[in-house]
């Protein structure tokens, strides 16, 4: 397990991902506790990218329940199909939202959030939650984020 992260501050987005991915892999490798791994993934991503909010929502019965995260307090429960997280869960697809105010049914957990990316999270082929990342800037996320965040999720997907 890595003890310290090497954080790149002036690199391109892609270079930041390429630097942090092997570090995240080292953090989760050999650890079988899901919550511990999700918590470390959130912390590493928040440290590297300084996003407004990064965290996981986990499927429990018929809703998403707040899991490990970094950032301000958040919505605790989200119904399937509601908001960006619930829509990503229902559709089982990555959603990149350049302007959350234009997303039908957006749930405003924090008014400072302006754009968002949400990725479904699987274990043993079953969707068990979503990774949610919010930015205080419009159009902050793109295909580069989707590609690299999917790669990171594979480390904990087993």
PDB file of C-alpha atoms in Angstrom:
ATOM      1  CA  UNK A   1       0.000   0.000   0.000  1.00  0.00           C
ATOM      2  CA  UNK A   2       1.226   3.471  -0.846  1.00  0.00           C
ATOM      3  CA  UNK A   3       1.814   5.770   2.112  1.00  0.00           C
ATOM      4  CA  UNK A   4       1.912   9.058   0.210  1.00  0.00           C
ATOM      5  CA  UNK A   5       0.544  10.152  -3.126  1.00  0.00           C
ATOM      6  CA  UNK A   6       2.538  11.999  -5.738  1.00  0.00           C
ATOM      7  CA  UNK A   7       0.209  14.777  -6.862  1.00  0.00           C
ATOM      8  CA  UNK A   8       0.790  16.589 -10.153  1.00  0.00           C
ATOM      9  CA  UNK A   9      -0.465  20.169 -10.047  1.00  0.00           C
ATOM     10  CA  UNK A  10       0.586  21.599 -13.412  1.00  0.00           C
ATOM     11  CA  UNK A  11       0.156  18.585 -15.715  1.00  0.00           C
ATOM     12  CA  UNK A  12      -2.584  17.987 -18.277  1.00  0.00           C
ATOM     13  CA  UNK A  13      -5.714  16.127 -17.222  1.00  0.00           C
ATOM     14  CA  UNK A  14      -4.509  12.982 -19.001  1.00  0.00           C
ATOM     15  CA  UNK A  15      -1.073  13.165 -17.351  1.00  0.00           C
ATOM     16  CA  UNK A  16      -2.739  13.545 -13.942  1.00  0.00           C
ATOM     17  CA  UNK A  17      -4.782  10.393 -14.550  1.00  0.00           C
ATOM     18  CA  UNK A  18      -1.737   8.508 -15.803  1.00  0.00           C
ATOM     19  CA  UNK A  19       0.117   9.470 -12.637  1.00  0.00           C
ATOM     20  CA  UNK A  20      -2.659   8.718 -10.133  1.00  0.00           C
ATOM     21  CA  UNK A  21      -3.932   5.440 -11.627  1.00  0.00           C
ATOM     22  CA  UNK A  22      -0.937   3.271 -10.620  1.00  0.00           C
ATOM     23  CA  UNK A  23      -1.035   4.898  -7.183  1.00  0.00           C
ATOM     24  CA  UNK A  24      -4.722   4.050  -6.754  1.00  0.00           C
ATOM     25  CA  UNK A  25      -4.032   0.516  -7.938  1.00  0.00           C
ATOM     26  CA  UNK A  26      -1.360   0.188  -5.230  1.00  0.00           C
ATOM     27  CA  UNK A  27      -3.794   1.542  -2.621  1.00  0.00           C
ATOM     28  CA  UNK A  28      -6.485  -1.053  -3.344  1.00  0.00           C
ATOM     29  CA  UNK A  29      -4.335  -4.027  -4.345  1.00  0.00           C
ATOM     30  CA  UNK A  30      -4.541  -6.772  -1.757  1.00  0.00           C
ATOM     31  CA  UNK A  31      -7.271  -5.023   0.253  1.00  0.00           C
ATOM     32  CA  UNK A  32     -10.593  -6.838   0.165  1.00  0.00           C
ATOM     33  CA  UNK A  33     -12.662  -4.365   2.192  1.00  0.00           C
ATOM     34  CA  UNK A  34     -14.881  -2.540  -0.284  1.00  0.00           C
ATOM     35  CA  UNK A  35     -15.558   0.514   1.900  1.00  0.00           C
ATOM     36  CA  UNK A  36     -11.855   1.011   2.642  1.00  0.00           C
ATOM     37  CA  UNK A  37     -11.064   0.857  -1.072  1.00  0.00           C
ATOM     38  CA  UNK A  38     -13.862   3.233  -2.050  1.00  0.00           C
ATOM     39  CA  UNK A  39     -12.737   5.690   0.627  1.00  0.00           C
ATOM     40  CA  UNK A  40      -9.137   5.648  -0.610  1.00  0.00           C
ATOM     41  CA  UNK A  41     -10.213   6.057  -4.238  1.00  0.00           C
ATOM     42  CA  UNK A  42     -12.243   9.148  -3.266  1.00  0.00           C
ATOM     43  CA  UNK A  43      -9.372  10.622  -1.267  1.00  0.00           C
ATOM     44  CA  UNK A  44      -6.821  10.018  -4.042  1.00  0.00           C
ATOM     45  CA  UNK A  45      -9.050  11.532  -6.734  1.00  0.00           C
ATOM     46  CA  UNK A  46      -9.924  14.551  -4.582  1.00  0.00           C
ATOM     47  CA  UNK A  47      -6.225  15.130  -3.823  1.00  0.00           C
ATOM     48  CA  UNK A  48      -5.166  14.869  -7.479  1.00  0.00           C
ATOM     49  CA  UNK A  49      -7.970  16.823  -9.132  1.00  0.00           C
ATOM     50  CA  UNK A  50      -9.330  19.109  -6.369  1.00  0.00           C
ATOM     51  CA  UNK A  51     -12.865  18.399  -7.568  1.00  0.00           C
ATOM     52  CA  UNK A  52     -15.733  19.963  -5.648  1.00  0.00           C
ATOM     53  CA  UNK A  53     -17.132  16.543  -4.659  1.00  0.00           C
ATOM     54  CA  UNK A  54     -16.238  12.917  -5.368  1.00  0.00           C
ATOM     55  CA  UNK A  55     -17.930   9.905  -3.868  1.00  0.00           C
ATOM     56  CA  UNK A  56     -19.849   6.699  -4.152  1.00  0.00           C
ATOM     57  CA  UNK A  57     -23.519   5.929  -3.770  1.00  0.00           C
ATOM     58  CA  UNK A  58     -24.267   2.263  -3.067  1.00  0.00           C
ATOM     59  CA  UNK A  59     -27.387   0.343  -4.070  1.00  0.00           C
ATOM     60  CA  UNK A  60     -29.411  -0.677  -1.035  1.00  0.00           C
ATOM     61  CA  UNK A  61     -32.834  -2.116  -1.793  1.00  0.00           C
ATOM     62  CA  UNK A  62     -34.552   0.324  -4.169  1.00  0.00           C
ATOM     63  CA  UNK A  63     -32.316   3.365  -3.716  1.00  0.00           C
ATOM     64  CA  UNK A  64     -28.774   4.679  -3.766  1.00  0.00           C
ATOM     65  CA  UNK A  65     -27.371   5.379  -0.310  1.00  0.00           C
ATOM     66  CA  UNK A  66     -24.435   7.706   0.305  1.00  0.00           C
ATOM     67  CA  UNK A  67     -21.132   5.878   0.708  1.00  0.00           C
ATOM     68  CA  UNK A  68     -17.540   7.054   1.078  1.00  0.00           C
ATOM     69  CA  UNK A  69     -16.964  10.555  -0.293  1.00  0.00           C
ATOM     70  CA  UNK A  70     -14.795  13.672  -0.137  1.00  0.00           C
ATOM     71  CA  UNK A  71     -16.341  17.142  -0.169  1.00  0.00           C
ATOM     72  CA  UNK A  72     -19.259  18.963   1.432  1.00  0.00           C
ATOM     73  CA  UNK A  73     -22.218  17.078   2.911  1.00  0.00           C
ATOM     74  CA  UNK A  74     -24.388  15.383   0.315  1.00  0.00           C
ATOM     75  CA  UNK A  75     -27.805  13.890  -0.359  1.00  0.00           C
ATOM     76  CA  UNK A  76     -28.125  10.681   1.639  1.00  0.00           C
ATOM     77  CA  UNK A  77     -30.610   8.716  -0.499  1.00  0.00           C
ATOM     78  CA  UNK A  78     -31.485   8.844  -4.199  1.00  0.00           C
ATOM     79  CA  UNK A  79     -34.272   6.892  -5.899  1.00  0.00           C
ATOM     80  CA  UNK A  80     -33.639   4.916  -9.079  1.00  0.00           C
ATOM     81  CA  UNK A  81     -34.065   7.184 -12.107  1.00  0.00           C
ATOM     82  CA  UNK A  82     -33.892  10.408 -10.051  1.00  0.00           C
ATOM     83  CA  UNK A  83     -31.198  12.998 -10.705  1.00  0.00           C
ATOM     84  CA  UNK A  84     -27.968  12.236 -12.533  1.00  0.00           C
ATOM     85  CA  UNK A  85     -26.944   9.440 -10.146  1.00  0.00           C
ATOM     86  CA  UNK A  86     -30.318   7.713 -10.260  1.00  0.00           C
ATOM     87  CA  UNK A  87     -30.445   8.048 -14.059  1.00  0.00           C
ATOM     88  CA  UNK A  88     -26.954   6.544 -14.435  1.00  0.00           C
ATOM     89  CA  UNK A  89     -27.997   3.643 -12.194  1.00  0.00           C
ATOM     90  CA  UNK A  90     -31.246   3.065 -14.080  1.00  0.00           C
ATOM     91  CA  UNK A  91     -29.634   3.289 -17.546  1.00  0.00           C
ATOM     92  CA  UNK A  92     -26.430   1.531 -16.433  1.00  0.00           C
ATOM     93  CA  UNK A  93     -24.365   4.032 -18.391  1.00  0.00           C
ATOM     94  CA  UNK A  94     -21.868   6.811 -17.862  1.00  0.00           C
ATOM     95  CA  UNK A  95     -23.494  10.237 -17.823  1.00  0.00           C
ATOM     96  CA  UNK A  96     -21.465  13.395 -18.477  1.00  0.00           C
ATOM     97  CA  UNK A  97     -23.495  16.503 -17.674  1.00  0.00           C
ATOM     98  CA  UNK A  98     -21.883  19.802 -18.783  1.00  0.00           C
ATOM     99  CA  UNK A  99     -24.496  21.917 -16.963  1.00  0.00           C
ATOM    100  CA  UNK A 100     -26.479  20.273 -14.162  1.00  0.00           C
ATOM    101  CA  UNK A 101     -29.110  23.022 -14.281  1.00  0.00           C
ATOM    102  CA  UNK A 102     -30.083  21.753 -17.741  1.00  0.00           C
ATOM    103  CA  UNK A 103     -30.432  18.098 -16.652  1.00  0.00           C
ATOM    104  CA  UNK A 104     -34.125  17.188 -16.228  1.00  0.00           C
ATOM    105  CA  UNK A 105     -34.813  16.290 -12.604  1.00  0.00           C
ATOM    106  CA  UNK A 106     -31.350  17.221 -11.342  1.00  0.00           C
ATOM    107  CA  UNK A 107     -31.086  16.898  -7.567  1.00  0.00           C
ATOM    108  CA  UNK A 108     -29.225  19.907  -6.193  1.00  0.00           C
ATOM    109  CA  UNK A 109     -27.344  18.476  -3.214  1.00  0.00           C
ATOM    110  CA  UNK A 110     -25.058  21.528  -3.396  1.00  0.00           C
ATOM    111  CA  UNK A 111     -25.864  24.692  -5.302  1.00  0.00           C
ATOM    112  CA  UNK A 112     -22.157  25.213  -6.091  1.00  0.00           C
ATOM    113  CA  UNK A 113     -22.099  22.108  -8.293  1.00  0.00           C
ATOM    114  CA  UNK A 114     -22.230  23.085 -11.986  1.00  0.00           C
ATOM    115  CA  UNK A 115     -21.193  19.954 -13.920  1.00  0.00           C
ATOM    116  CA  UNK A 116     -21.079  16.255 -13.147  1.00  0.00           C
ATOM    117  CA  UNK A 117     -19.957  12.828 -14.301  1.00  0.00           C
ATOM    118  CA  UNK A 118     -21.533   9.636 -12.942  1.00  0.00           C
ATOM    119  CA  UNK A 119     -20.339   6.103 -13.667  1.00  0.00           C
ATOM    120  CA  UNK A 120     -22.047   2.829 -12.742  1.00  0.00           C
ATOM    121  CA  UNK A 121     -20.004   0.624 -10.427  1.00  0.00           C
ATOM    122  CA  UNK A 122     -20.168  -3.183 -10.709  1.00  0.00           C
ATOM    123  CA  UNK A 123     -19.130  -6.158  -8.592  1.00  0.00           C
ATOM    124  CA  UNK A 124     -19.371  -9.663 -10.052  1.00  0.00           C
ATOM    125  CA  UNK A 125     -21.329  -8.291 -13.009  1.00  0.00           C
ATOM    126  CA  UNK A 126     -24.007  -6.684 -10.796  1.00  0.00           C
ATOM    127  CA  UNK A 127     -24.421  -2.923 -10.511  1.00  0.00           C
ATOM    128  CA  UNK A 128     -23.804  -2.064  -6.861  1.00  0.00           C
ATOM    129  CA  UNK A 129     -23.564   1.717  -7.037  1.00  0.00           C
ATOM    130  CA  UNK A 130     -22.249   4.742  -8.844  1.00  0.00           C
ATOM    131  CA  UNK A 131     -19.178   6.942  -8.707  1.00  0.00           C
ATOM    132  CA  UNK A 132     -20.320  10.568  -8.691  1.00  0.00           C
ATOM    133  CA  UNK A 133     -17.982  13.499  -9.358  1.00  0.00           C
ATOM    134  CA  UNK A 134     -19.106  17.131  -9.252  1.00  0.00           C
ATOM    135  CA  UNK A 135     -17.316  20.302 -10.302  1.00  0.00           C
ATOM    136  CA  UNK A 136     -18.049  23.916  -9.536  1.00  0.00           C
ATOM    137  CA  UNK A 137     -17.197  24.684 -13.180  1.00  0.00           C
ATOM    138  CA  UNK A 138     -19.396  24.207 -16.244  1.00  0.00           C
ATOM    139  CA  UNK A 139     -18.360  21.595 -18.841  1.00  0.00           C
ATOM    140  CA  UNK A 140     -15.607  20.268 -16.581  1.00  0.00           C
ATOM    141  CA  UNK A 141     -15.860  16.575 -17.554  1.00  0.00           C
ATOM    142  CA  UNK A 142     -15.428  14.795 -20.868  1.00  0.00           C
ATOM    143  CA  UNK A 143     -14.543  11.460 -22.498  1.00  0.00           C
ATOM    144  CA  UNK A 144     -11.040  11.543 -20.990  1.00  0.00           C
ATOM    145  CA  UNK A 145     -12.570  11.469 -17.505  1.00  0.00           C
ATOM    146  CA  UNK A 146     -14.960   8.680 -18.492  1.00  0.00           C
ATOM    147  CA  UNK A 147     -12.150   6.504 -19.894  1.00  0.00           C
ATOM    148  CA  UNK A 148      -9.814   6.871 -16.931  1.00  0.00           C
ATOM    149  CA  UNK A 149     -12.481   6.710 -14.219  1.00  0.00           C
ATOM    150  CA  UNK A 150     -13.770   3.450 -15.774  1.00  0.00           C
ATOM    151  CA  UNK A 151     -10.228   2.110 -15.571  1.00  0.00           C
ATOM    152  CA  UNK A 152     -10.011   3.042 -11.887  1.00  0.00           C
ATOM    153  CA  UNK A 153     -13.342   1.342 -11.172  1.00  0.00           C
ATOM    154  CA  UNK A 154     -11.991  -1.890 -12.704  1.00  0.00           C
ATOM    155  CA  UNK A 155      -9.411  -2.092  -9.895  1.00  0.00           C
ATOM    156  CA  UNK A 156     -12.158  -2.428  -7.325  1.00  0.00           C
ATOM    157  CA  UNK A 157     -14.523  -4.427  -9.477  1.00  0.00           C
ATOM    158  CA  UNK A 158     -12.483  -7.530  -8.777  1.00  0.00           C
TER     159      UNK A 158
END
